[in-house]
Short mmCIF file of C-alpha atoms in Angstrom, two decimals:
data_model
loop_
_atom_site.label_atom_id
_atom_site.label_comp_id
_atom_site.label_asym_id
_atom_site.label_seq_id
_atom_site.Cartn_x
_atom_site.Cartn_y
_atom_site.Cartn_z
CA UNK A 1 -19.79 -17.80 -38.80
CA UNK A 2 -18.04 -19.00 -35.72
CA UNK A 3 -20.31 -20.20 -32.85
CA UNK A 4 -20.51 -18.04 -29.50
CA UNK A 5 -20.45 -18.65 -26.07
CA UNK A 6 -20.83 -16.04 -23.33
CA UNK A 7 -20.23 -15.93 -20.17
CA UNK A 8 -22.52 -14.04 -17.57
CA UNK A 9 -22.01 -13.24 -14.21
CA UNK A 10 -19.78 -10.99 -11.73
CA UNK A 11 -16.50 -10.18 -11.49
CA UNK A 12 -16.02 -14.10 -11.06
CA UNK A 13 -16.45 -13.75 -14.79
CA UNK A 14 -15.17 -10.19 -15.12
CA UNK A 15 -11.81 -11.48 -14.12
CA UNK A 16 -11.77 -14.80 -15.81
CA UNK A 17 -8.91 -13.59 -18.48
CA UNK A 18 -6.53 -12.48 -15.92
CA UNK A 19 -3.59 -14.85 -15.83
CA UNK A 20 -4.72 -18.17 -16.05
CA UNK A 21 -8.60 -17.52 -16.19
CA UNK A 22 -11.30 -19.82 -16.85
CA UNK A 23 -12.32 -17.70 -19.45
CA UNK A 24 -9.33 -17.39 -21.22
CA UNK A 25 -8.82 -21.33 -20.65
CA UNK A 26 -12.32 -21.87 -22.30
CA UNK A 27 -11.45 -19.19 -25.64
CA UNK A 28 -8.17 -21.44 -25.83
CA UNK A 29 -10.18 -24.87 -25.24
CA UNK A 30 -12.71 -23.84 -27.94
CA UNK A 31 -9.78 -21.93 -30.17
CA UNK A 32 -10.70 -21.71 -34.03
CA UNK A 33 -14.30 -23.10 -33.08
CA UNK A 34 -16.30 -21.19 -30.90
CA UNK A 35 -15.68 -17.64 -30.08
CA UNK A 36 -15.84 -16.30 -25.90
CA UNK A 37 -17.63 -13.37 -25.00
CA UNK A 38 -17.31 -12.34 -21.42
CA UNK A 39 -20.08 -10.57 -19.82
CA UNK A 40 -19.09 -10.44 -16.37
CA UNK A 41 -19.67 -7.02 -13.98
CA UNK A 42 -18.13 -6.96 -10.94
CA UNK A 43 -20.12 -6.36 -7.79
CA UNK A 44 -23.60 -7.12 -9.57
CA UNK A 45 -26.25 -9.37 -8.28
CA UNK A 46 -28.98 -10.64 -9.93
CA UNK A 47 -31.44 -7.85 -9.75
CA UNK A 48 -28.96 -5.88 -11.22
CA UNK A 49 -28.42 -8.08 -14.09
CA UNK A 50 -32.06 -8.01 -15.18
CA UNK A 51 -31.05 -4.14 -16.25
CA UNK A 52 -29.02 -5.80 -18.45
CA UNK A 53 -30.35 -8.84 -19.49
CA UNK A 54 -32.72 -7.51 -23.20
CA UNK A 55 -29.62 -5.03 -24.12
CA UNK A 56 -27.08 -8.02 -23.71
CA UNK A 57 -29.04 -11.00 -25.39
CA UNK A 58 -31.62 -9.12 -27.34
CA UNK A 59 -34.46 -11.37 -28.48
CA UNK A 60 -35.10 -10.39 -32.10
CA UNK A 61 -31.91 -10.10 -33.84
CA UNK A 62 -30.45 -10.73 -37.07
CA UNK A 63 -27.42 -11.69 -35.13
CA UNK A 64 -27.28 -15.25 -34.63
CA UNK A 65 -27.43 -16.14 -30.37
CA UNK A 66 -25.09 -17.88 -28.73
CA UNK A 67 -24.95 -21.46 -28.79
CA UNK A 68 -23.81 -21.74 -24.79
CA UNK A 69 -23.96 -19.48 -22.24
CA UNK A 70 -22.74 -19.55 -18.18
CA UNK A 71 -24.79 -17.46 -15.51
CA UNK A 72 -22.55 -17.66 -12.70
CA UNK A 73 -24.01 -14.57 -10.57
CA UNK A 74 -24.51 -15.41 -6.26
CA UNK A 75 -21.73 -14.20 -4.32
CA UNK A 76 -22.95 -10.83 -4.35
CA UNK A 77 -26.60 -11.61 -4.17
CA UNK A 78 -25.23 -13.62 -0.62
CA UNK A 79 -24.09 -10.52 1.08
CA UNK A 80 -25.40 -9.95 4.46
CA UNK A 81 -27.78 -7.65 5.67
CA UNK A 82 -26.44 -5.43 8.27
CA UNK A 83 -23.12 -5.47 7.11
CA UNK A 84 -20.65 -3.37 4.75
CA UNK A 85 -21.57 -4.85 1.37
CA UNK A 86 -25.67 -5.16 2.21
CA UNK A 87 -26.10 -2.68 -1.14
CA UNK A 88 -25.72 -6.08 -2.58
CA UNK A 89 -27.79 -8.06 -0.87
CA UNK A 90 -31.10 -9.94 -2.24
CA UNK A 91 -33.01 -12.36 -0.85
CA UNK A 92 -32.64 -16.06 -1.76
CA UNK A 93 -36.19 -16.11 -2.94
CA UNK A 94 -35.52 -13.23 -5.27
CA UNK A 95 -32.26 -14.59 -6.23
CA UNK A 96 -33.99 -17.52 -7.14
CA UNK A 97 -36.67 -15.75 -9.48
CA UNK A 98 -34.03 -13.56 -10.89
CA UNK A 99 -32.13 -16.91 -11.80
CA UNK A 100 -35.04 -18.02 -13.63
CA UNK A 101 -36.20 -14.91 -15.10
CA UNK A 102 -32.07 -14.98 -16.47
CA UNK A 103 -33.07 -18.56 -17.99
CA UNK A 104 -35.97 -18.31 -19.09
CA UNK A 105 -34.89 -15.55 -21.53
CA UNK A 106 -31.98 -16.86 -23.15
CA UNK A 107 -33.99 -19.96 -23.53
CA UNK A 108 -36.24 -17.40 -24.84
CA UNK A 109 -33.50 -16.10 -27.54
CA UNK A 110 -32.90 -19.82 -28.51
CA UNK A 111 -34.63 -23.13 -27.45
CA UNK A 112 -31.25 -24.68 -28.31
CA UNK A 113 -28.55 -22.50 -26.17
CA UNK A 114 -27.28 -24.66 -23.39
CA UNK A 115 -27.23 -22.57 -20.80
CA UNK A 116 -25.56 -23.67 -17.25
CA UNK A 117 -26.25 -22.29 -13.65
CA UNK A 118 -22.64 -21.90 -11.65
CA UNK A 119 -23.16 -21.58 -7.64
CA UNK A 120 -20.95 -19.05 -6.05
CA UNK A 121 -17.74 -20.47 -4.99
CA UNK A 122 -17.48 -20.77 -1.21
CA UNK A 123 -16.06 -18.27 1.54
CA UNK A 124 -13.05 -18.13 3.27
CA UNK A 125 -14.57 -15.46 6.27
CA UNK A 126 -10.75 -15.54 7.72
CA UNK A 127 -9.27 -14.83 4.03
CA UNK A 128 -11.77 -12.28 3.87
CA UNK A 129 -11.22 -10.53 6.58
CA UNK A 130 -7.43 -10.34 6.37
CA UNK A 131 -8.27 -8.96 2.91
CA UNK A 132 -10.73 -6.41 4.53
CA UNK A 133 -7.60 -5.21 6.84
CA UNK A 134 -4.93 -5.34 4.36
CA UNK A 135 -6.82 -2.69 2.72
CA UNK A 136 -8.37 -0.57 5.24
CA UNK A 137 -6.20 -1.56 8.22
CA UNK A 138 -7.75 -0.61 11.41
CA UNK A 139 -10.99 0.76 9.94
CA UNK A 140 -11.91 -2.84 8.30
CA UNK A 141 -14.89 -4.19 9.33
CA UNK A 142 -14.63 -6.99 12.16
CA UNK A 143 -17.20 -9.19 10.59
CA UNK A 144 -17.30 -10.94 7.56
CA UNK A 145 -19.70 -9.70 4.92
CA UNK A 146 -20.41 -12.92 3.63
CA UNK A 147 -20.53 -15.80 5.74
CA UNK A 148 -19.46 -19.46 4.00
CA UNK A 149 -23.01 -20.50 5.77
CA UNK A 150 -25.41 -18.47 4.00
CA UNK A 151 -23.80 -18.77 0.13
CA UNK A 152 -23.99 -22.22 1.07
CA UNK A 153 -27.48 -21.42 0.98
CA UNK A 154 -27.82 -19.28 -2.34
CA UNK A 155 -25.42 -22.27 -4.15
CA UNK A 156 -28.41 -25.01 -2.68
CA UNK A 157 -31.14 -22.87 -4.11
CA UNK A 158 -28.93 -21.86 -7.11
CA UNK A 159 -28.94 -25.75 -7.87
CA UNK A 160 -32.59 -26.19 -7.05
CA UNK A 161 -33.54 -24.06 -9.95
CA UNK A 162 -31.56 -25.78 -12.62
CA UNK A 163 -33.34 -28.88 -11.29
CA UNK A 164 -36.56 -27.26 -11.91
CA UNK A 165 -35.83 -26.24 -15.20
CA UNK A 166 -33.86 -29.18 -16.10
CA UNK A 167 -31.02 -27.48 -16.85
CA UNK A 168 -27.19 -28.25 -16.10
CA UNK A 169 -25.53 -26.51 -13.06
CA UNK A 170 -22.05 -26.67 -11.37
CA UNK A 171 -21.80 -26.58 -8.01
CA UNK A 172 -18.75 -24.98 -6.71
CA UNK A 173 -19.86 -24.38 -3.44
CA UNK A 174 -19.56 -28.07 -2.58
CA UNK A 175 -17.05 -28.70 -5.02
CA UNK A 176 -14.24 -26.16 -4.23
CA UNK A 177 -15.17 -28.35 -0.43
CA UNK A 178 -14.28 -31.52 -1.11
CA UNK A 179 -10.63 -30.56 -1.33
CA UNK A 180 -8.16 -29.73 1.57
CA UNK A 181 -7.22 -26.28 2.34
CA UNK A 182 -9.70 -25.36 -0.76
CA UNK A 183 -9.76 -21.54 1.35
CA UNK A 184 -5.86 -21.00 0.20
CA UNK A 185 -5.88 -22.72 -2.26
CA UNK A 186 -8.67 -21.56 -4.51
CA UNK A 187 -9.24 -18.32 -2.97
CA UNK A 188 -7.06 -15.89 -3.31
CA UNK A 189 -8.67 -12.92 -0.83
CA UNK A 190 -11.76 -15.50 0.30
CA UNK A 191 -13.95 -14.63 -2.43
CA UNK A 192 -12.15 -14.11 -5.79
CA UNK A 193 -10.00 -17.18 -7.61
CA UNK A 194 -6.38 -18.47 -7.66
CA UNK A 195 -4.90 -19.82 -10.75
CA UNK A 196 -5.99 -23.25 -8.85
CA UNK A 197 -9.19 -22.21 -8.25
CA UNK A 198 -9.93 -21.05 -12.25
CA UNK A 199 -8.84 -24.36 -13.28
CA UNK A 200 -11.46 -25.73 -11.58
CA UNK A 201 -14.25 -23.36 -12.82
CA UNK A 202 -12.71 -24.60 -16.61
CA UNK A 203 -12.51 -27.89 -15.94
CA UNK A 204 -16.07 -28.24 -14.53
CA UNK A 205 -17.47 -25.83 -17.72
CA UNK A 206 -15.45 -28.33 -19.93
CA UNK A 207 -16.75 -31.82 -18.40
CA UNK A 208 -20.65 -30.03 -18.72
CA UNK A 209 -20.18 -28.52 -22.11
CA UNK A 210 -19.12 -32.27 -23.32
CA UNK A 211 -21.71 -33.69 -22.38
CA UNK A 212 -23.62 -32.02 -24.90
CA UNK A 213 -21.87 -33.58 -27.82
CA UNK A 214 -22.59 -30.64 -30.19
CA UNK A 215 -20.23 -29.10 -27.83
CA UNK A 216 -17.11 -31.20 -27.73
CA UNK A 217 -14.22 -28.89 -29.29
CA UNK A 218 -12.69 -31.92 -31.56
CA UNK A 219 -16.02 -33.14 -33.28
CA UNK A 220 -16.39 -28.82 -33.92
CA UNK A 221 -15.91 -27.97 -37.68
CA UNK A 222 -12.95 -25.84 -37.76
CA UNK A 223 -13.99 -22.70 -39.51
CA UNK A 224 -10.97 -23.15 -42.08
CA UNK A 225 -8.88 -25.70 -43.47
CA UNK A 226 -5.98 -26.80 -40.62
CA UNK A 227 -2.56 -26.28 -42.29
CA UNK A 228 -1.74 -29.64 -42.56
CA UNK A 229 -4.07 -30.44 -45.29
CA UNK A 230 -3.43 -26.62 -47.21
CA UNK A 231 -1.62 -27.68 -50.80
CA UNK A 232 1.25 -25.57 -51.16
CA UNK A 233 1.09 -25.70 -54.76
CA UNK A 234 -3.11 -25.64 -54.68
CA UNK A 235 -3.61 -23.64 -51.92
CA UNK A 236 -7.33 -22.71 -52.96
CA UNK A 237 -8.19 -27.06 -53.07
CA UNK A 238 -8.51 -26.77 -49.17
CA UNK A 239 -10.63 -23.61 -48.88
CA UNK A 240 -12.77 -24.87 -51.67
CA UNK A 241 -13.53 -28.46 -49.85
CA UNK A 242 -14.25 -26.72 -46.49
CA UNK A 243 -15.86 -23.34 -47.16
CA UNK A 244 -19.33 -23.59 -48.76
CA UNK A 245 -18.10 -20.73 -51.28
CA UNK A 246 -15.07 -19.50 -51.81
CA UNK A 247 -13.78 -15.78 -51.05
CA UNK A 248 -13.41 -13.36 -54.33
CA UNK A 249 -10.07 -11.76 -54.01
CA UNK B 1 -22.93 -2.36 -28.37
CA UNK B 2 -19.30 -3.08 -27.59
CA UNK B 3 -16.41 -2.33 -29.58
CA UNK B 4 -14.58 -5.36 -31.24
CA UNK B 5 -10.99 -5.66 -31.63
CA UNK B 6 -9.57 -8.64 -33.91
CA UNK B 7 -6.42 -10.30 -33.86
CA UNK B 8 -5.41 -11.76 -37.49
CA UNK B 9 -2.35 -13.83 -37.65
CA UNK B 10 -1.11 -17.22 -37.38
CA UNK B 11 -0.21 -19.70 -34.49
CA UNK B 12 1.08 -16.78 -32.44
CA UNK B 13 -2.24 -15.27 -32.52
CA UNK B 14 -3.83 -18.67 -32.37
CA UNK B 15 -2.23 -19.54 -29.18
CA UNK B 16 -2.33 -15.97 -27.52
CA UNK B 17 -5.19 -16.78 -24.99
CA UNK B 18 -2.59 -19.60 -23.92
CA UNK B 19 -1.96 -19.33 -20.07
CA UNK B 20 -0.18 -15.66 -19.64
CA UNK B 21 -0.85 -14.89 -23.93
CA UNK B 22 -1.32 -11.70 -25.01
CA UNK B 23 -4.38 -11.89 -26.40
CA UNK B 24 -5.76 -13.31 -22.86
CA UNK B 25 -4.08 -10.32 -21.46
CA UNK B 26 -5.51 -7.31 -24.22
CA UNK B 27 -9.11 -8.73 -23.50
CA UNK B 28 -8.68 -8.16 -19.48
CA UNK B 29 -7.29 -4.47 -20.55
CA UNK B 30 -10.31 -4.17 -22.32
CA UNK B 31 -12.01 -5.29 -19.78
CA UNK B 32 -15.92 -4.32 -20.17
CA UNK B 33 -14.69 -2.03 -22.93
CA UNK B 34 -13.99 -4.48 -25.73
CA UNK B 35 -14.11 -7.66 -26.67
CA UNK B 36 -11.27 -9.27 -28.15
CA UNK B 37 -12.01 -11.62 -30.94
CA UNK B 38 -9.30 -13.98 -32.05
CA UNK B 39 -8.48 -14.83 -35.69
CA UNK B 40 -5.57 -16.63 -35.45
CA UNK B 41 -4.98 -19.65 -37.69
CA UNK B 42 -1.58 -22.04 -36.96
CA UNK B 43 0.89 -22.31 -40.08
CA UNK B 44 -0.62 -20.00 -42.31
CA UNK B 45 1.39 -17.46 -44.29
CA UNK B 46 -0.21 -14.40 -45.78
CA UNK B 47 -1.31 -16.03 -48.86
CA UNK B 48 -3.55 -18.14 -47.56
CA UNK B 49 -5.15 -15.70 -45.13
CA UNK B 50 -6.10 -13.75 -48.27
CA UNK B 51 -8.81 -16.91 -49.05
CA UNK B 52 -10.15 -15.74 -45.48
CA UNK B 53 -9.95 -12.30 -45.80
CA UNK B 54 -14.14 -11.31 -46.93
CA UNK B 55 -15.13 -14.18 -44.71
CA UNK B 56 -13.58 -12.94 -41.94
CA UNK B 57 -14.34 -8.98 -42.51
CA UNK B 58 -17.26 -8.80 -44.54
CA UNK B 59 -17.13 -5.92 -46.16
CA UNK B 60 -21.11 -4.94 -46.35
CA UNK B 61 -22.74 -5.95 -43.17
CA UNK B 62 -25.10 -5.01 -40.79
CA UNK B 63 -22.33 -5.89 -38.06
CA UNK B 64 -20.72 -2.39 -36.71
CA UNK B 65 -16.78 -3.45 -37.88
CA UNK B 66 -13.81 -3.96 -35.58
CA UNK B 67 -12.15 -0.47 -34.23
CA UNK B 68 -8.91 -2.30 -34.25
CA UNK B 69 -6.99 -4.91 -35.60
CA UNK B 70 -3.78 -6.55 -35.31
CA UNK B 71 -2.28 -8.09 -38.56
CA UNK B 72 0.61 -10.44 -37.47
CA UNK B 73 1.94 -12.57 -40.22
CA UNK B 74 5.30 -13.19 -41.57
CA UNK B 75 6.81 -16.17 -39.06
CA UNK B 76 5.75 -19.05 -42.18
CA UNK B 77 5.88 -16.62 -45.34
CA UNK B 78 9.58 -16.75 -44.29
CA UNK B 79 9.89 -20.25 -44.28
CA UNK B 80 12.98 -21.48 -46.14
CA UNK B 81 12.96 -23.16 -49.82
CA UNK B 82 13.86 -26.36 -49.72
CA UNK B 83 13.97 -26.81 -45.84
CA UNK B 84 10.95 -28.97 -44.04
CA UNK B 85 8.82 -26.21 -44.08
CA UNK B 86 9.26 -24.65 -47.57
CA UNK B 87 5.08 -25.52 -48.29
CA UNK B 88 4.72 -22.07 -46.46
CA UNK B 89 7.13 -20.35 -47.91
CA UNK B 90 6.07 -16.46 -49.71
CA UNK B 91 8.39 -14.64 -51.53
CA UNK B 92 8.91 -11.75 -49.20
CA UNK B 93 8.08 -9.09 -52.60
CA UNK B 94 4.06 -11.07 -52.48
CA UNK B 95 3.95 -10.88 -48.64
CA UNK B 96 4.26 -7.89 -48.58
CA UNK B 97 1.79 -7.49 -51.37
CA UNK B 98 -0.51 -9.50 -49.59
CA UNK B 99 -0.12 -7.26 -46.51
CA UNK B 100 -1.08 -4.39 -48.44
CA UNK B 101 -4.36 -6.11 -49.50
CA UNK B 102 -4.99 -7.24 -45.79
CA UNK B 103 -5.14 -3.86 -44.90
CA UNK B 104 -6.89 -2.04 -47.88
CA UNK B 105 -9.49 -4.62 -47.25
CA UNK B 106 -9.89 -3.36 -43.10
CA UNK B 107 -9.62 0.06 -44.34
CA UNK B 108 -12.61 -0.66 -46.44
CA UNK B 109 -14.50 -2.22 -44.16
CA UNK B 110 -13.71 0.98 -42.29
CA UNK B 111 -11.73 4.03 -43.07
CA UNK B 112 -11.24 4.56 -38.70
CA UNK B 113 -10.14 0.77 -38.28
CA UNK B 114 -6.64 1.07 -36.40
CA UNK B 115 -4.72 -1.34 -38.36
CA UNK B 116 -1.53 -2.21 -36.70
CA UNK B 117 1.18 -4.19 -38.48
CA UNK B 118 3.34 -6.59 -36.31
CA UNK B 119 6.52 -8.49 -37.78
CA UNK B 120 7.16 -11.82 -36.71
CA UNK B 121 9.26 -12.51 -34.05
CA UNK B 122 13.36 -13.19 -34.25
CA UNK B 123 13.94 -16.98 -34.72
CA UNK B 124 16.36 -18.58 -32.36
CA UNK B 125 17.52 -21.51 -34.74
CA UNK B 126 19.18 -23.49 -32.02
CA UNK B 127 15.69 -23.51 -30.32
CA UNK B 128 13.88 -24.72 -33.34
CA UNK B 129 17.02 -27.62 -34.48
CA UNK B 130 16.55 -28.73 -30.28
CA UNK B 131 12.91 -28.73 -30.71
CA UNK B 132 12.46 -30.50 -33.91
CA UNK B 133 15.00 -33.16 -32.15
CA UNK B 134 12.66 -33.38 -29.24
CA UNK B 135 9.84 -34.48 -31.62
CA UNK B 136 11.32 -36.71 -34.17
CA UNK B 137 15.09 -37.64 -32.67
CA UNK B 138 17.40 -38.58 -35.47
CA UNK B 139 14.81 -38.20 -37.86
CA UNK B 140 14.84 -34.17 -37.46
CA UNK B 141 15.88 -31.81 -40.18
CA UNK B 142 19.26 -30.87 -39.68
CA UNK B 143 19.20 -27.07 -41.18
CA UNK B 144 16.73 -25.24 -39.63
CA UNK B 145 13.60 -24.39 -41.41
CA UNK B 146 13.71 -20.64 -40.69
CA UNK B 147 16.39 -18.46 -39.89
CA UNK B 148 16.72 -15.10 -37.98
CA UNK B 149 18.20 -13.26 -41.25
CA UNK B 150 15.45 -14.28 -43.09
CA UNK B 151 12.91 -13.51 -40.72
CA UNK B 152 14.47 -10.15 -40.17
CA UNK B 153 14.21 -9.54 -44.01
CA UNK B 154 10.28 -10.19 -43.94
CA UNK B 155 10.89 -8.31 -40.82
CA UNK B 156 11.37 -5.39 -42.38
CA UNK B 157 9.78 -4.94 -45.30
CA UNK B 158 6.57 -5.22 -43.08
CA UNK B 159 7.95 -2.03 -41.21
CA UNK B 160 8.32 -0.49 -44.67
CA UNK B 161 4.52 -1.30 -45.52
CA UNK B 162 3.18 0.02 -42.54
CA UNK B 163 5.32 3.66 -43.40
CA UNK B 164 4.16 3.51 -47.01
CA UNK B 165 0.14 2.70 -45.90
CA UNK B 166 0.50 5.08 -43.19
CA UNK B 167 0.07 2.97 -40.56
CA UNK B 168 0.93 1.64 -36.66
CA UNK B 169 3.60 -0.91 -36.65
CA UNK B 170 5.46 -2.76 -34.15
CA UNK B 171 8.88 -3.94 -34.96
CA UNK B 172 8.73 -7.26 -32.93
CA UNK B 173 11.54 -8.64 -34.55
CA UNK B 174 14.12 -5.91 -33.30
CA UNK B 175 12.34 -5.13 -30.16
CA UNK B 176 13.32 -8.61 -28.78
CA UNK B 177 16.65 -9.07 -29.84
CA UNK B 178 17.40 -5.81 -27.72
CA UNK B 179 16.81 -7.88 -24.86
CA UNK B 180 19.92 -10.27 -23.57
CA UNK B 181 19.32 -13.74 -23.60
CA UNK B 182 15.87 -13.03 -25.61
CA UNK B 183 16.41 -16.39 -27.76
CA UNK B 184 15.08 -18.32 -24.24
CA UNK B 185 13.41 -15.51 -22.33
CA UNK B 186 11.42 -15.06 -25.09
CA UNK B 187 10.73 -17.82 -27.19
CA UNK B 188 9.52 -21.33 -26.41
CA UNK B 189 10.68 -23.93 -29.12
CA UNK B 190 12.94 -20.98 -31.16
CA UNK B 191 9.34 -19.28 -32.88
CA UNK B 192 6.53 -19.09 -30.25
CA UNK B 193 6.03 -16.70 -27.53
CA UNK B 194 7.33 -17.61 -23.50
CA UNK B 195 4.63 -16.12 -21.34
CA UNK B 196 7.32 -13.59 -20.83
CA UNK B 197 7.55 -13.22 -24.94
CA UNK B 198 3.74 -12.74 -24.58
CA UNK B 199 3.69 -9.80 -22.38
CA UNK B 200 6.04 -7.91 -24.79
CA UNK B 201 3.22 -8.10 -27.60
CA UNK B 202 0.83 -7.38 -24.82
CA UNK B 203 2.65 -3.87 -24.05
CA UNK B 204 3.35 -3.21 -27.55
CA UNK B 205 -0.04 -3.70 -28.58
CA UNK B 206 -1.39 -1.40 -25.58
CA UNK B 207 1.31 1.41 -25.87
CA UNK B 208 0.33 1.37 -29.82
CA UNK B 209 -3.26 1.66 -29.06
CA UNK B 210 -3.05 3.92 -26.45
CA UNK B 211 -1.69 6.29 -28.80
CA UNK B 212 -5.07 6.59 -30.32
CA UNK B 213 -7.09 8.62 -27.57
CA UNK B 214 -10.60 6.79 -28.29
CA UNK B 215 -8.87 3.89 -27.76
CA UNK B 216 -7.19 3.94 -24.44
CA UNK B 217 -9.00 2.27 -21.97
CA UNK B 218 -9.99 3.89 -18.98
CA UNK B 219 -11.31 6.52 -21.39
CA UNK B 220 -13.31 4.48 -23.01
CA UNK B 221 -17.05 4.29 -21.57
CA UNK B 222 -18.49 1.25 -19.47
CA UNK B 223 -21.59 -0.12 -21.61
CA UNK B 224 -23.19 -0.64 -17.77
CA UNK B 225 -22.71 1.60 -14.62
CA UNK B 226 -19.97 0.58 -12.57
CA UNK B 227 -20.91 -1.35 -9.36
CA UNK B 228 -20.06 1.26 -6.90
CA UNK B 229 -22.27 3.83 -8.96
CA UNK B 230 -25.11 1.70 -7.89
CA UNK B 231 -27.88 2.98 -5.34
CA UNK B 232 -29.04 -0.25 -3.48
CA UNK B 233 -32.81 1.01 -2.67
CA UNK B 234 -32.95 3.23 -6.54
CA UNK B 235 -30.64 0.85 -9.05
CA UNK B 236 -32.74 1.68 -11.78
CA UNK B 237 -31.74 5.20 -11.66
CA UNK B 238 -28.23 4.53 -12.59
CA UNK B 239 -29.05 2.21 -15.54
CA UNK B 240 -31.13 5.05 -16.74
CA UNK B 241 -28.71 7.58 -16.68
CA UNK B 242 -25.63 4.96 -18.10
CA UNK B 243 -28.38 2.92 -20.80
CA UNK B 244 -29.73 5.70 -23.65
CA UNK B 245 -32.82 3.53 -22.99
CA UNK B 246 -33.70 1.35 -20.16
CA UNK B 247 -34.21 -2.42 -20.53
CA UNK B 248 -37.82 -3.77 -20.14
CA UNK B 249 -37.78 -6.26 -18.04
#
């Protein structure tokens, strides 16, 4: 049985097999070893996620858990009060409980599952604004409803929990930063991902997920023979060496 | 639970969550709908997926079974004897045998699996002689190791199993010649998919699905409520009525 990785978050995740997606970067990275299952829900924050959390990982399962999992949930949580998305809002101490609560219960479902913390990625207030009024023209609102400032904040505390529990984190806040014109260039409405912007999310997954080397997609067992070493003439040889029995046909 | 569609094939299914692949593409269809598993395996013909086939679909399991499945085979049983790749060579009267088992077998694991047969696609051989030159120079074979009347044999006699079994099928093979120019719009290296080769399977595969009602996909049920559905101040109420029972958290 093919290990599983899922990935947990908003629509960050949600969207992460649209043309060139992180997630659909990670199932090809990972391709005949691990399998990808996306969990994202766009729009939710971390109290909402709790709703899901026992239906999505249940506990007690014959079903084996997943050996990695990503919990890249913030830029809702970071909404502000007083302005159009505040439904979303939680507070940054709650958003750090939630984040721990998340944790602790896949750690919960197994000791072994790495499981990494992703910050929100930052905001582009202009890009989000022009997105605001290429939707609702004169109507949009005329302030942002998440400020780069304050999911600076969530991404800080976002990181300060992973510390705590000694897990790994990414953070994309600062990352996305440290590069020129990261607002175009990652961003495609101030919020969401380019293509660009994806590659990073993958690339940062990629470099964490190595590290534990359990993890590293060319020391992974392919689940059957590779082609190469398939005897035309003795086809069954290969399947026989790599399966631990063979299939009755 | 979610539903699970599989994709069983060989590289072209292996590589289809490739930047712009179909597979990529049919999981953000099915986005929070299904979840797209992919069980594609590079350079294997139909006889050797039959060593796979109970390992891959158990037939007795406690796992609820896929609700579709693509079965996309046919681009190495139609290798040529006695050209470079003549190892993967099946005599087109056992492949289609062996497609006949493939799909008894998902039938068995259940009778309302939507099997869909796809052919390989049509081989541009000038694209395959070039590419083989672009990997070993002089050295390269100088007949090419599949050719489009071949292919278009295999072609059809998969067309004629999916009639007899009763079956979806999608005629890849003729669909892309229809197309001017389709040897480089659609194909890479004279076998594998262009992004633009992609979305063809992509809209195949949907308009095929779509024709079974349960399984087109803004019909088919959210397994959590939809952000907007979400009362900030009361979110539990819209878990409860989406969840048959509510998570305890």
């Amino acid at each position: 049985m093919r290990a599983e990785i899922v990935l947990f978050g908003d629509s960050i995740t949600e969207q992460s097999f649209r043309p060139g997606g992180w997630g659909a970067s990670l199932a090809d990275t990972y391709s005949r070893k691990a399998d990808v299952k996306v969990r994202g829900y766009g729009g939710y924050n971390t109290r909402w996620a709790l709703f899901m959390l026992h239906h999505l990982f249940p506990p007690l399962t014959s079903v084996k858990p997943a050996v990695a999992a990503t919990v890249f949930f913030g830029a809702n949580d970071a909404a502000l009060l007083g302005r159009t998305s505040e439904r979303q809002y939680v507070p940054v101490e709650e958003y750090k409980e939630n984040l721990r609560t998340i944790v602790h219960h896949l750690k919960k479902c197994s000791s072994t599952m790495l499981v990494i913390l992703i910050t929100p990625p930052p905001i582009d207030e202009e890009g989000r604004l022009k997105y605001a009024r290429s939707l609702y023209g004169d109507k949009a609102m005329e302030l942002p409803e998440r400020t780069n400032e304050m999911t600076g904040v969530y991404a800080k505390q976002c990181i300060e929990v992973a510390n705590e529990l000694g897990i790994p984190s990414i953070n994309l806040w600062s990352k996305m930063q440290e590069t020129e014109g990261w607002q175009k260039k990652f961003l495609s409405d101030g919020l969401h991902l380019t293509e660009e912007g994806n590659a990073i999310v993958h690339e940062e997954v990629v470099r964490v997920f190595r590290e534990a080397t359990w993890l590293r997609p060319e020391e992974m067992p392919y689940d059957f023979p590779h082609h190469s070493v398939i005897d035309g003439k003795n086809p069954e040889k290969a399947f026989q060496q790599q399966c631990s029995k063979i299939t009755e046909l």
